[in-house]
Steps between C-alpha positions, in 0.01 A plus 500: 500500500284609794599432858202279592575144616478239223499124492731304278364368174304174543771319303727571798302234686614239249860626519500482882355148492756375247784644710368323809477172310855540362630568852367157602636314196674224705160390631352481151801328344525247783125447498493450122763226510334348806162489326626353173791299635502125517404281796242743638184374665164660424496662847843655443383625161196669657712647780749670268230612259299649787810674638571663164139616461496636857818702441353641178178609677688650796738699278205629296313608813807674640557679168140627500538640851826674409345649188193635683712653776745678267457860375733768367479874441724722286485848652710814435693444824575129453382146444290342775448123520268330748528123538475218751233235558493486881746779584445815296813673373517848346816587304538860382789558259591864419624543143832655604586176683440276199830374355389249238177423317478164327221426253432145378240431235433146382369454147152406625479829695583723202155483332346592837734796556618353830840440657672413826676789679765469774617802701823514702625773732828587666380341824447156350639228729353180353494333161135589457420843357313743726222545245379220275194540278423168332277626216423869446446724194818626335387853587585427866878470445493788251340721763747389770797578274361842408447590864859386571629726221284792614287499185141612560213264430130552478237233540245456228257215466417367154138406417592138435665472841173565682387144430836342583612395846634757743865427424483599134241774542744788528714605206788747525541804280848651512523876508874520445634260238751244622852634437716355226775271631852643521643175360338194347603158368305220331646160423496387138441150365868440422616585854221297658595196293865543596403518866290183480750303291791577735309411817605206714147466638463150354735364768264574794210366293670165438605482866142569605370233262736242651383602849134454397578156357675405822204616710256323270669173594383549858132546407441303180409131523808278502373310196496821291853595596634148446344485153655835406840395639486170311410680176793744535760236589390297199581780258815496292776745591437719196133529599600611851730763349219613273263523797754711688533735202122534483490594870772763446324646196167504685660675798664759275176561308298551817765735642508695172121539480476593867749785460333620179161525669644642823686791334258551212478873415744590778525875557697721739448871554603766746282796589653735753609290798305188404587192297232289339529161332228308320508154345314176443272320257266289716548733797591865455722595793564871557724627781540867593784571745670813624865544411574550867411133557776380268772360726737366234523429128611156384636412156456126464650269236484124480807345337293449184403868486861599563596320179242705310589825686150537641400606849188529715451804723311470827419731789512388861206672667410557862167346403349161427280620215754430232558155369758321292531151360617370837507789743347832601718714272353748254618433144581833336644363176444130422782503245730771371833516321785515749678785324197732519360388835644781713403776256145377459443439871619847599182635339306327776752481787695824481749417775657211308852570367532587132739209436584179679774585753824303515444222752775355715486120463586242761878433498591202284675325788174504702274349234575141587312552828176522304577173324601331826182606680271387218667159466528424873148627571340284230717202592394517865132585450404320178746255345634326812155447664359354175791259458484404868126434470560286192738278702226435755190464285595454133678231305871524427419537130364849573856612573577468130264795447527692826878542508540656152183708543627625837838580350340686209287699743809606698671610178196712410501655847871574469430683174218689670743603776751619240225695323394669825862586582575660162170691513539646852606865507425823687569874490386839625340711226518872574342675662284274714451156345634156566516258207530134591501207259444136593457172315223265613375183323662589166358852516690827528327765711625856530341720769502881510418625850505854634663552838177627655319179401751265665338382822817348648850389403697217657870412470589144603842337543577159642820433691675350198373771262650791693871420444426442130338842462165353394149602609131459424294817457120478521256780428136487606228660289131504570304281258125477544456453872821308549873536450706442186858414593765545229843363593839544336710208623878458528571858394799706609462599864638850435233560234227367727610735780515791254140436393388458862663834585327660199165376628557588865803725560673430827500785757 
């Protein structure tokens, strides 16, 4: 790859335009319902239609300007990006400052040999990566990674490339072959199916579907909604139950297929001081991150996966390039047997202990605090306000449903509190690690954090906690560009002070 400035591939113009349109989705959704809603005059119809067309034209024009004013150059001393429509900005990124390289390739980019590349450095302060190339040849990221690893490259232009656009004109010939990984893992079909079948991802999907239906009521014509409501209330009870089952099955099927395509052909390898993951069917997502950016390792088990003795392993990175189902955590192992998790992960993260250390659980006499907090919190913030609102605006007959449903919800929250209490534990793992386990939303999470990666540690005691010898201990770990706080609640105060002294010995 030569060091001359290049433009992005022309398809990047389409990608930039689509992103701009998506960013303005409320305008398009509101305009759509306004155009096709009921009780709209012809003038109102023309107004909303004209507004939508104007936004489309403006976003397209802005995307063209951004595309024409954007160039990049991959040189031996670093990556240089020039951008900006009215104010020109030059960003030079030396290779030794690059911490993570993320490559995303949608299925429609594969035949073209293009991908999106995101570059992050140690000085990153915002969610947005310092270097973002919307559509470039795959040779670009290959060249950047080889320069990072100190492997020599030589530019050579193929005859066919002479007629292509400037972005794809340069091909890279490697002088030194890419080194073999020190450790490698590839998910098999059985493990991937286990991971998808034991996921609780259908719950957010169903919740999201109910939210969409609720929002649709605000925009759809009243006659449509009333007809649908009348049709549903006219169904027999067994048909309503059947409809509910269909919704659950549909939610589970969509969650299953989404996980299958997301972690399709998942691989993990370690070469020297770098980890690399790759996955995806419709979009191949590859993340290369330095081991020094790993702030903590998390072993995560939903209650369903606990029953099957399966666990998911994630890395908390000081980077936003990684991504998980719901957060910016890098998945190292989507699913692995609990008994072999530590042994297998040590091949990639050498500082992990060989076996799970003995954790010190929360004293039994303190566990009821978890239950109390969950019940009182949900009673004050959810159940009581709903029942109070029903007294003011709903019929008395609604109480027949609200009271037992509210009581059932409080029982579920009490069980969640008990689960969190029995899960909570903590210990110091020699020579320099803290292991802390917490239970959140029916999920057990065990964190392994080295002392040097703990950003801060806080011991908290209220007035009534001190005479009872109880304390909260919170540790702060960098995650992306923010803070991940992990708290062990209602633990022994002496143990909390011992850990605090281990972290920061008193003079």
